[in-house]
PDB file of C-alpha atoms in Angstrom:
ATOM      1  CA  UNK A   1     -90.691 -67.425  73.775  1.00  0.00           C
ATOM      2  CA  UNK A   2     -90.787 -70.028  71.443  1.00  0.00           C
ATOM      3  CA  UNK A   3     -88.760 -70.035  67.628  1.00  0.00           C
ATOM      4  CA  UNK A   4     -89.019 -71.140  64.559  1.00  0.00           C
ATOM      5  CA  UNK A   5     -85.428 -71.187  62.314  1.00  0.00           C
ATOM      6  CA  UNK A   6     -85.948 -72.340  58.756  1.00  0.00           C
ATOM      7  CA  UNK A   7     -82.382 -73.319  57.277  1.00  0.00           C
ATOM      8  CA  UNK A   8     -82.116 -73.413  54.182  1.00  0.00           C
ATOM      9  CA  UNK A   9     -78.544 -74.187  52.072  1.00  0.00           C
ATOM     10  CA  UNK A  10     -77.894 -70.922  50.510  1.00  0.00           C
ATOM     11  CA  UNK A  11     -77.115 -69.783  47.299  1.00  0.00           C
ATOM     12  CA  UNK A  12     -74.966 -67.547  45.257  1.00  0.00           C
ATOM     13  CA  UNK A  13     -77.944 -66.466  43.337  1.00  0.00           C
ATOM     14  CA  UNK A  14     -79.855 -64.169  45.454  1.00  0.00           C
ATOM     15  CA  UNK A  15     -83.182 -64.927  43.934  1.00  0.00           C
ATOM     16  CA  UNK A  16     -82.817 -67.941  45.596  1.00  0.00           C
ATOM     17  CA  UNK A  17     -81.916 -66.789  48.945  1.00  0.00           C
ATOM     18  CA  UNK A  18     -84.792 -64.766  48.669  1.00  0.00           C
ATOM     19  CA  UNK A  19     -87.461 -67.242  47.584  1.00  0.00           C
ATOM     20  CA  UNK A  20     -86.308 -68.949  51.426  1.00  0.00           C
ATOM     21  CA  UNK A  21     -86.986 -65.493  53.051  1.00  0.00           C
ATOM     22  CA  UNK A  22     -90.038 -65.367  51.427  1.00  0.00           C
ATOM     23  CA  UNK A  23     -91.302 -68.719  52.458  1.00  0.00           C
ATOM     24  CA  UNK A  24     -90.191 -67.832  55.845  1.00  0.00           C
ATOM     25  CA  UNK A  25     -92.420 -64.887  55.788  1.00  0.00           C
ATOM     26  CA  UNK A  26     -95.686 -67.071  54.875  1.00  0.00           C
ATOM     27  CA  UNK A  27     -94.717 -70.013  57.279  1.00  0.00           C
ATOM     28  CA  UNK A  28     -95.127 -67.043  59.695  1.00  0.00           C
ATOM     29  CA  UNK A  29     -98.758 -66.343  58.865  1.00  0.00           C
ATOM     30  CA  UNK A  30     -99.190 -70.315  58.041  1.00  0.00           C
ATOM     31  CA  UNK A  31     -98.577 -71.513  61.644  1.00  0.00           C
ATOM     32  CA  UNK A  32     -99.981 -69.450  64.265  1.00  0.00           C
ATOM     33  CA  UNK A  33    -101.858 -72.777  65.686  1.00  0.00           C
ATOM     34  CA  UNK A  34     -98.347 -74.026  66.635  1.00  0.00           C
ATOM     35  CA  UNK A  35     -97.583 -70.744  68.873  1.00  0.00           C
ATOM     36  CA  UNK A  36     -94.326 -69.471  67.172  1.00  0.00           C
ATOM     37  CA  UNK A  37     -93.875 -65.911  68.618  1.00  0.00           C
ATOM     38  CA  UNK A  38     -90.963 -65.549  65.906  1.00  0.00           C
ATOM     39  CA  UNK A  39     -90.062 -67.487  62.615  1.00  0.00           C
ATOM     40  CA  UNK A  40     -86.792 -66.587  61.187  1.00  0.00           C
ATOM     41  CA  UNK A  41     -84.818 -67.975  58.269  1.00  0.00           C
ATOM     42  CA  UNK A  42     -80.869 -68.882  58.241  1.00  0.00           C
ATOM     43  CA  UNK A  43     -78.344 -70.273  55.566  1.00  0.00           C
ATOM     44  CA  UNK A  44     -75.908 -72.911  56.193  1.00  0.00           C
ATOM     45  CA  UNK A  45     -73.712 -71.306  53.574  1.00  0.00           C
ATOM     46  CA  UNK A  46     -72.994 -68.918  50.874  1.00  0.00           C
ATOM     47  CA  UNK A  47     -75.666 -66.442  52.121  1.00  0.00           C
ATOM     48  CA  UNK A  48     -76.662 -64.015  55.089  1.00  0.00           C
ATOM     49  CA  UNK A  49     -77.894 -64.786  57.663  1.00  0.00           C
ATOM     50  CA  UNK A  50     -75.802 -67.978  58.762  1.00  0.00           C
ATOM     51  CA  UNK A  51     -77.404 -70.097  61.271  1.00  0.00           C
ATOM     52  CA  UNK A  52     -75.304 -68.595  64.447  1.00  0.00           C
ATOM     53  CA  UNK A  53     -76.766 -64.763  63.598  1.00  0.00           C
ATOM     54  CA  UNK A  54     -80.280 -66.496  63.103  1.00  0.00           C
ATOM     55  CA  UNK A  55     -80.209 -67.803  66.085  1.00  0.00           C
ATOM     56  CA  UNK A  56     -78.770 -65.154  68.070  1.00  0.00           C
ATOM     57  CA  UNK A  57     -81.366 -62.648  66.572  1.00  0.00           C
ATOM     58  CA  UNK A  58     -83.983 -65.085  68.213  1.00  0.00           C
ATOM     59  CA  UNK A  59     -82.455 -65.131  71.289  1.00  0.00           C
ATOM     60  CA  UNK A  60     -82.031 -61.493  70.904  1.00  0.00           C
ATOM     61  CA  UNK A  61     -85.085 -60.940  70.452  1.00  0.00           C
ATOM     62  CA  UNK A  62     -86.959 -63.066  73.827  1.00  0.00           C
ATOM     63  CA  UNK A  63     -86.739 -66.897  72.442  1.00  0.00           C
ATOM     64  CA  UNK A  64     -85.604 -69.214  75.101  1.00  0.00           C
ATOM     65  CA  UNK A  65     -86.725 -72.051  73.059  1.00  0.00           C
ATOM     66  CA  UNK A  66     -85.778 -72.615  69.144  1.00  0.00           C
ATOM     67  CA  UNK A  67     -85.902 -75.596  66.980  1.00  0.00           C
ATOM     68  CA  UNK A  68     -84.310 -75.830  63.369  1.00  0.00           C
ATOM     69  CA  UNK A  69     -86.399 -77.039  60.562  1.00  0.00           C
ATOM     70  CA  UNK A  70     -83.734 -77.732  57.741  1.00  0.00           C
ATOM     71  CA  UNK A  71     -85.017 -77.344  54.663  1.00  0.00           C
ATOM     72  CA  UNK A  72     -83.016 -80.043  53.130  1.00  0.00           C
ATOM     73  CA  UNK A  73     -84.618 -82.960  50.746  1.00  0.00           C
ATOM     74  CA  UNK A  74     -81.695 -85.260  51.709  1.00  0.00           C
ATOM     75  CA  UNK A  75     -80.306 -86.343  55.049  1.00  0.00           C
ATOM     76  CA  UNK A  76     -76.442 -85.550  53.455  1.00  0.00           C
ATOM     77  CA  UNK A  77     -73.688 -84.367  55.238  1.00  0.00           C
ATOM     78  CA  UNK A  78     -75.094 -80.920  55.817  1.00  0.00           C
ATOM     79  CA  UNK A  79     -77.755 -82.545  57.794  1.00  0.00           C
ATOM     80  CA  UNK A  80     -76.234 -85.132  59.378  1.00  0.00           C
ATOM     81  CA  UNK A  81     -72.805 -82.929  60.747  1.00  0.00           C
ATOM     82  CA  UNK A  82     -73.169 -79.685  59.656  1.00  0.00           C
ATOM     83  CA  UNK A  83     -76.438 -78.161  61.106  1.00  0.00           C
ATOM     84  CA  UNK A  84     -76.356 -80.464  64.268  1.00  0.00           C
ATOM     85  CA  UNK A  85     -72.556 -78.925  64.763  1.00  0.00           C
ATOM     86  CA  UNK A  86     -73.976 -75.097  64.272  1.00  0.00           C
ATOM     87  CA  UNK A  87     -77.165 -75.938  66.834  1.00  0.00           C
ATOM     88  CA  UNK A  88     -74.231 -77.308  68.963  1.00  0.00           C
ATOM     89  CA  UNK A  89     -72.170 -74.161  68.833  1.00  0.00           C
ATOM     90  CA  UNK A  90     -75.173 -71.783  69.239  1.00  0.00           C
ATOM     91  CA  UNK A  91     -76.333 -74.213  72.565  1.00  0.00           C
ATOM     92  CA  UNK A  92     -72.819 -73.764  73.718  1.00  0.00           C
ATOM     93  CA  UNK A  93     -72.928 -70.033  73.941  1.00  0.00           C
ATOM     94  CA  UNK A  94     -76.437 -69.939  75.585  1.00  0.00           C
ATOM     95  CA  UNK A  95     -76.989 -73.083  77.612  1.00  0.00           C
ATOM     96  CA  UNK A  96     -80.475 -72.500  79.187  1.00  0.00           C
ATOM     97  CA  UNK A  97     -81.658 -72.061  75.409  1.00  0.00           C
ATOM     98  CA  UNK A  98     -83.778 -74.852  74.479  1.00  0.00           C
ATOM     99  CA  UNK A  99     -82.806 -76.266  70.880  1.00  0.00           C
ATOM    100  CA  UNK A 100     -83.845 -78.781  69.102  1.00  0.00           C
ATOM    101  CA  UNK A 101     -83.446 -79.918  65.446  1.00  0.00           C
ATOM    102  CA  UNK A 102     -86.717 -81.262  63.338  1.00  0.00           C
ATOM    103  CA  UNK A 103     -86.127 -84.105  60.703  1.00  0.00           C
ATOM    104  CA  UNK A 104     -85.104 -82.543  57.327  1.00  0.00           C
ATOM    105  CA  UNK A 105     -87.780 -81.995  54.803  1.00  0.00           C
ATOM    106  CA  UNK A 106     -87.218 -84.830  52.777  1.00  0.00           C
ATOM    107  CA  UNK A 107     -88.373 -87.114  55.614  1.00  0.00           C
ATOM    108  CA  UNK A 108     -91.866 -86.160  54.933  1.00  0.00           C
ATOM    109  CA  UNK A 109     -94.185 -88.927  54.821  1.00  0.00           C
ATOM    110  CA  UNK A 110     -96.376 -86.302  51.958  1.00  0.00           C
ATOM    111  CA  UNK A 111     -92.720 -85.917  49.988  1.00  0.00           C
ATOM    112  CA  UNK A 112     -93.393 -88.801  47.381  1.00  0.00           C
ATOM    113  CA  UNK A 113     -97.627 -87.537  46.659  1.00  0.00           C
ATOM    114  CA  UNK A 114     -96.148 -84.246  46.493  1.00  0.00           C
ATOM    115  CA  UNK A 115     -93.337 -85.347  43.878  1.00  0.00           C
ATOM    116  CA  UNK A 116     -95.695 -86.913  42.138  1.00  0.00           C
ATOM    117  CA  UNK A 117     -98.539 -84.074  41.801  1.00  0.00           C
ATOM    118  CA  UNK A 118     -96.278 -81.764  40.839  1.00  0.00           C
ATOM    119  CA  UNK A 119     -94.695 -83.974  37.818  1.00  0.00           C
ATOM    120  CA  UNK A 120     -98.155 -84.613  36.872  1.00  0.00           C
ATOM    121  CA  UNK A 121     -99.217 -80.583  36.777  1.00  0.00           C
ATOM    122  CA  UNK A 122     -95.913 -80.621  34.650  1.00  0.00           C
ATOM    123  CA  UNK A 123     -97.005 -84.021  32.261  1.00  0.00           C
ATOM    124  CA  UNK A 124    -100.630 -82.414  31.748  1.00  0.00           C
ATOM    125  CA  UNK A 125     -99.703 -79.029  30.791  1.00  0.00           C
TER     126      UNK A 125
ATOM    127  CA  UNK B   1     -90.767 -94.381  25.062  1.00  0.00           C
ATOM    128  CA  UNK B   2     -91.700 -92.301  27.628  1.00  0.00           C
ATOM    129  CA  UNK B   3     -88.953 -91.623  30.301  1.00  0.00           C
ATOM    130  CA  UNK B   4     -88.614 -89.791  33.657  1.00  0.00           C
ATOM    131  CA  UNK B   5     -85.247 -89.124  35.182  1.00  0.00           C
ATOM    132  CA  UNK B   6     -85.139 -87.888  38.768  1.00  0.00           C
ATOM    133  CA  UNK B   7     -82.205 -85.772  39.308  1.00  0.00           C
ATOM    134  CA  UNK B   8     -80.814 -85.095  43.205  1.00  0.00           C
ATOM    135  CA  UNK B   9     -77.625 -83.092  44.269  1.00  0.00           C
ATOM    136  CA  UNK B  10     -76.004 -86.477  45.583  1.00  0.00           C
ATOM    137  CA  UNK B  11     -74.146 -86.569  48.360  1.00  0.00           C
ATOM    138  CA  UNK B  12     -70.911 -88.142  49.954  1.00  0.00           C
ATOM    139  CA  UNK B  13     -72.922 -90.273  52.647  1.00  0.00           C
ATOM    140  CA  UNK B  14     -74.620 -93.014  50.510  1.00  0.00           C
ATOM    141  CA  UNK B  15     -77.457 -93.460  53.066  1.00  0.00           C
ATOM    142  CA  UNK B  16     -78.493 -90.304  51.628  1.00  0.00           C
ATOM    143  CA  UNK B  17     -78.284 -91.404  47.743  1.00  0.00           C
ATOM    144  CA  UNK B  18     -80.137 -94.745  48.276  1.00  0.00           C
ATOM    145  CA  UNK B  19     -82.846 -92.569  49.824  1.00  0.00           C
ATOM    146  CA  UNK B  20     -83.182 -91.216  46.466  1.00  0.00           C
ATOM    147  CA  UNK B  21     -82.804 -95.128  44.949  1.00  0.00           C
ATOM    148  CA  UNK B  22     -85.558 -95.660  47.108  1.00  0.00           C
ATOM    149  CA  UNK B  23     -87.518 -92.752  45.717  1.00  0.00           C
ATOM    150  CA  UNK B  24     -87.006 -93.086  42.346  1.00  0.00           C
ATOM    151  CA  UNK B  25     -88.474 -96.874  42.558  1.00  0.00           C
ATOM    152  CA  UNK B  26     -91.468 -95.635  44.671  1.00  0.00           C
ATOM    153  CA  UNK B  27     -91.820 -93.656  41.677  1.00  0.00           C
ATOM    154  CA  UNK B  28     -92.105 -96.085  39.116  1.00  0.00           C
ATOM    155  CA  UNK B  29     -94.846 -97.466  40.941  1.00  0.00           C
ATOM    156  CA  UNK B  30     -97.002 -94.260  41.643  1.00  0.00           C
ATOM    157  CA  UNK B  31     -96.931 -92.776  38.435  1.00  0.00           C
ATOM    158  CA  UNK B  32     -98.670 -95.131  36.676  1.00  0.00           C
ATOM    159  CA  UNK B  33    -101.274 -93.103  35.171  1.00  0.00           C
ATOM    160  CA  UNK B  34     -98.666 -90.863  33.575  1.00  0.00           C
ATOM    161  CA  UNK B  35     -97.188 -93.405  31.417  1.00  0.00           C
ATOM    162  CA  UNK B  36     -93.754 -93.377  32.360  1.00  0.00           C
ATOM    163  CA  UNK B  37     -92.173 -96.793  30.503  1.00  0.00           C
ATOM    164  CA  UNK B  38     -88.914 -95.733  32.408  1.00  0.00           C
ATOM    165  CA  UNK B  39     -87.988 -93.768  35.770  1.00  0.00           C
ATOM    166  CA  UNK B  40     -84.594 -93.734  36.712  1.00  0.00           C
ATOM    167  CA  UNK B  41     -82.419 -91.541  39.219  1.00  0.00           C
ATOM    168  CA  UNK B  42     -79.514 -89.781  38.856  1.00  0.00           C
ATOM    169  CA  UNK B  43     -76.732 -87.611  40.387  1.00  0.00           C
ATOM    170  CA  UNK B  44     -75.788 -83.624  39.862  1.00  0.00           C
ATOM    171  CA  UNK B  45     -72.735 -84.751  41.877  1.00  0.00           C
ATOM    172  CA  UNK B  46     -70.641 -86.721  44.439  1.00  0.00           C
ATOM    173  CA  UNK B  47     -72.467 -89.853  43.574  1.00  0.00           C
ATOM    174  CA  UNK B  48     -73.582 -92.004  40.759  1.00  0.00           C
ATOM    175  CA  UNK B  49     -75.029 -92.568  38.315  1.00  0.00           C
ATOM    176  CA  UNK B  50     -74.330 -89.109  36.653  1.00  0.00           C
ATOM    177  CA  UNK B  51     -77.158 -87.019  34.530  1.00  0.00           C
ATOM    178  CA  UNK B  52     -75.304 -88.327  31.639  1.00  0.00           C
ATOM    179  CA  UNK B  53     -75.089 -92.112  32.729  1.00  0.00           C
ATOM    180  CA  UNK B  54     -78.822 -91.478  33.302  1.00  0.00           C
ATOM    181  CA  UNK B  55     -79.674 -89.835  30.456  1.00  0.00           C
ATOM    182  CA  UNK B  56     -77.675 -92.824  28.200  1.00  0.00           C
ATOM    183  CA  UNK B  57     -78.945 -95.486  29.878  1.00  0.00           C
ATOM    184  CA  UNK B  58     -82.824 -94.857  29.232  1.00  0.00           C
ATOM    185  CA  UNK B  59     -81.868 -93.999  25.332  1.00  0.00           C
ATOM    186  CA  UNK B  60     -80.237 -97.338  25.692  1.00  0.00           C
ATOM    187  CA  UNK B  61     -83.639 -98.863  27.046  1.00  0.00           C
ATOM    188  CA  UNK B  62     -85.976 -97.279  23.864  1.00  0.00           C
ATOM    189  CA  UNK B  63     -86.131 -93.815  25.477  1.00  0.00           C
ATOM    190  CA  UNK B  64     -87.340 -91.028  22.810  1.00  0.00           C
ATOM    191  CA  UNK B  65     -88.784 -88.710  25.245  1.00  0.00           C
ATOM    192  CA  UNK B  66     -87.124 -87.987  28.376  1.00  0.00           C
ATOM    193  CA  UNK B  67     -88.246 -85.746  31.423  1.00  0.00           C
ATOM    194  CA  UNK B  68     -85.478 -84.482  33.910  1.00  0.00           C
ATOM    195  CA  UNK B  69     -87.210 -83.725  37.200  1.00  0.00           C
ATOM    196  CA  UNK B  70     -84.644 -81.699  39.551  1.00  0.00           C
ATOM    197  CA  UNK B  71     -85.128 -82.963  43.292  1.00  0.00           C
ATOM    198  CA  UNK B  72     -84.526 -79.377  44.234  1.00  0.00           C
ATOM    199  CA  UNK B  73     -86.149 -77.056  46.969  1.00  0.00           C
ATOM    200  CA  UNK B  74     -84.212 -73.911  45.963  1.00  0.00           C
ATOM    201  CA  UNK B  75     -83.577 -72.075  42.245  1.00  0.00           C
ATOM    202  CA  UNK B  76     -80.035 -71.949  42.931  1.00  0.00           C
ATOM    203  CA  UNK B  77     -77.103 -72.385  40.384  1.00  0.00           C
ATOM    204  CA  UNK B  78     -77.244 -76.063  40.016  1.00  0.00           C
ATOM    205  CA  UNK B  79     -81.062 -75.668  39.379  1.00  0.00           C
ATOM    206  CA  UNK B  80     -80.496 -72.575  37.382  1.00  0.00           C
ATOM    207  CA  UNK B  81     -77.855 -72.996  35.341  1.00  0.00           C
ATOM    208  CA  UNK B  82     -75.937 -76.923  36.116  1.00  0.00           C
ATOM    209  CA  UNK B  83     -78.761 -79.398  35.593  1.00  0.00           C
ATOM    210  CA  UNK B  84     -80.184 -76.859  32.024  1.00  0.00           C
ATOM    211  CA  UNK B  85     -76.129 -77.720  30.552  1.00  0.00           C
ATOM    212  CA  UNK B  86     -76.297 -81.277  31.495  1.00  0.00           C
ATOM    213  CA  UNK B  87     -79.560 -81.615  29.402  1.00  0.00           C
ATOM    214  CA  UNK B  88     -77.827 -79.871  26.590  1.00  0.00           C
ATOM    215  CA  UNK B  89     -75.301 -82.219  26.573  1.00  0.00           C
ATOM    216  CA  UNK B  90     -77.306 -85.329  26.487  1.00  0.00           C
ATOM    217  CA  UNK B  91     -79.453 -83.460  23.453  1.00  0.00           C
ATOM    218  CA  UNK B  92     -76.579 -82.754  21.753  1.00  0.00           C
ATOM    219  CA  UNK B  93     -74.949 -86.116  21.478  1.00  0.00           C
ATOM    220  CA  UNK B  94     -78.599 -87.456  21.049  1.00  0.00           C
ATOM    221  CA  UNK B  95     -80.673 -84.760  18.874  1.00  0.00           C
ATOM    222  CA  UNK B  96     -83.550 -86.841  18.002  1.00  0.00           C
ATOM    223  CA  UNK B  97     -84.403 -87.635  21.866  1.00  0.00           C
ATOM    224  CA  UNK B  98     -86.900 -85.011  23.014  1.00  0.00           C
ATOM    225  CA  UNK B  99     -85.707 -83.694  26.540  1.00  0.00           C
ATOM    226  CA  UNK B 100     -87.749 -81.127  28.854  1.00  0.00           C
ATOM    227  CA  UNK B 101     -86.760 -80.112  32.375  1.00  0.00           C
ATOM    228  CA  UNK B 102     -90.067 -79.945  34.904  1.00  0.00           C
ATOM    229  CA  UNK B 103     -89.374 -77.292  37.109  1.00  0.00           C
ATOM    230  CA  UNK B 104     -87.782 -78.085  40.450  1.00  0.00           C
ATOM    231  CA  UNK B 105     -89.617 -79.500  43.082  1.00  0.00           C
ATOM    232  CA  UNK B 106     -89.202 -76.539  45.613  1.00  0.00           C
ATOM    233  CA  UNK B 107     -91.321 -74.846  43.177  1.00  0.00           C
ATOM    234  CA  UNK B 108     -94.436 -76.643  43.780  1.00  0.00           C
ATOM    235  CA  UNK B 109     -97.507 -75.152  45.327  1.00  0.00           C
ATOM    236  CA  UNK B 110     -98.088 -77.543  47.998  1.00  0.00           C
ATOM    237  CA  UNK B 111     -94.420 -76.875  49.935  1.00  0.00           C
ATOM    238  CA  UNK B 112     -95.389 -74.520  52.474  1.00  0.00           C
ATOM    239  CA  UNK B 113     -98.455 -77.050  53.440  1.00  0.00           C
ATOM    240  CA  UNK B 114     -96.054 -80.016  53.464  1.00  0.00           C
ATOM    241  CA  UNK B 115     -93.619 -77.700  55.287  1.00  0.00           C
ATOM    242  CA  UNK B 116     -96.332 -77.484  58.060  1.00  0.00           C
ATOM    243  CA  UNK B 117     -97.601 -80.303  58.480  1.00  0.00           C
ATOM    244  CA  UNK B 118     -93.710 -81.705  58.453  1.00  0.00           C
ATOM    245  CA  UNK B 119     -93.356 -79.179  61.480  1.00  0.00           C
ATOM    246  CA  UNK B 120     -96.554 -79.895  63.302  1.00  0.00           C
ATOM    247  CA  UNK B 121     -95.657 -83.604  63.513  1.00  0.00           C
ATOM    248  CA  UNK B 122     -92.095 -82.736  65.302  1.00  0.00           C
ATOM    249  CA  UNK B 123     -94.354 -80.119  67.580  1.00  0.00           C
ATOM    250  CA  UNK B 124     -96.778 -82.057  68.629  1.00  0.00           C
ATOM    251  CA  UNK B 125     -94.707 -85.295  69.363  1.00  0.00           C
TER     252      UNK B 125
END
C-alpha cells in the first residue's frame, strides 16, 4: 500500500493546524490518479500528530511504501536536517518500509505564477 | 510610489534566504502590470534584512504605499499576530505611508493544484 504524509510545521494556533488537516483531507479526493490508498498529515513540531505517529499510523494501517511531501516554502533547516532525520528514524524502526522524501513546496516550478496571481487578486480588489 | 515587500520566515542556512533574494527579483520582473516601482524582500527572523530594514529602506526610495506580502503557507502566530505588529511599527514611526498586509500565500486558491502537480512530478519521475 502506497502513502501519502503531508508535513506541515505546526503551530500553536490550532486553526492553523487544522487548515493542514483540512488540506490533507482534499489532497485525498484531489489525487486518486496517483494511487494513494492513504493520505495522512504530520507536524514537525508544536502540534499532534508528529511525523513518527504519522508514519506509524500508515504503516499501521497496510502502507509499505510512504513518501513525505513537506509543506515547506523554504529549503531551511527543517528541510534540510530535520524531516530527512525523522524519515531516517521512522526507516530505522521498519526497514522493508519504502520512504522517500519529495522536494519541499517551495521548489515548485508554478510557486512564482502562483505568488504572483494571488498578489494581483489582492492589488485588484 | 508604489511598493511591495515580500516577507519570509528566514532561516539560519542562507541558501535558503537567497532563494527568497532570488524570488523577490523574479518578482520585480513579473509584476509589471501591477505597478510595483519597488519590490524588496525581507526577514520575520534569523536573517536579514528585517521587516523594519525593509520597510525603511523603500520609504527611503519614495515609497508612500507599501504592500507586505507574507511568504507563508500556514495562519500561524507569525502570520497571525508577528508580521500584523511589525507593520504597526513601521506605520507608527511613518504615519503618512499607507501599509496593507495581502493575506499569506498559503491562503491562495490555487495551493492544493500546485500541491498536486508538485507531487505528481516526484511520482511520476
Amino acid at each position: 500500500m502506497k502513502a501519502l504524509l503531508l508535513i506541515a510545521h505546526g503551530s500553536r494556533r490550532s486553526p492553523s493546524n487544522d487548515e493542514v488537516g483540512a488540506l490533507a483531507a482534499r489532497l485525498r479526493d484531489g489525487t486518486a490518479e496517483m494511487n494513494f490508498d492513504l493520505v495522512e498529515h504530520a507536524f514537525l513540531e508544536m502540534a499532534a500528530p508528529d511525523i513518527a505517529q504519522g508514519g506509524d499510523k500508515l504503516i499501521a494501517a497496510g502502507a509499505d511504501e510512504i513518501i513525505l511531501l513537506p509543506y515547506f516554502l523554504a529549503a531551511g533547516a527543517h528541510v534540510a536536517a530535520d524531516i530527512p532525520a525523522e524519515a531516517a528514524r521512522i526507516q530505522s524502526r521498519h526497514p522493508t518500509v519504502r520512504i522517500t522524501i519529495a522536494p519541499h513546496l517551495g521548489a515548485a516550478d508554478e510557486m512564482l505564477s502562483l505568488l504572483r496571481d494571488h498578489l494581483r487578486r489582492f492589488v485588484e480588489r
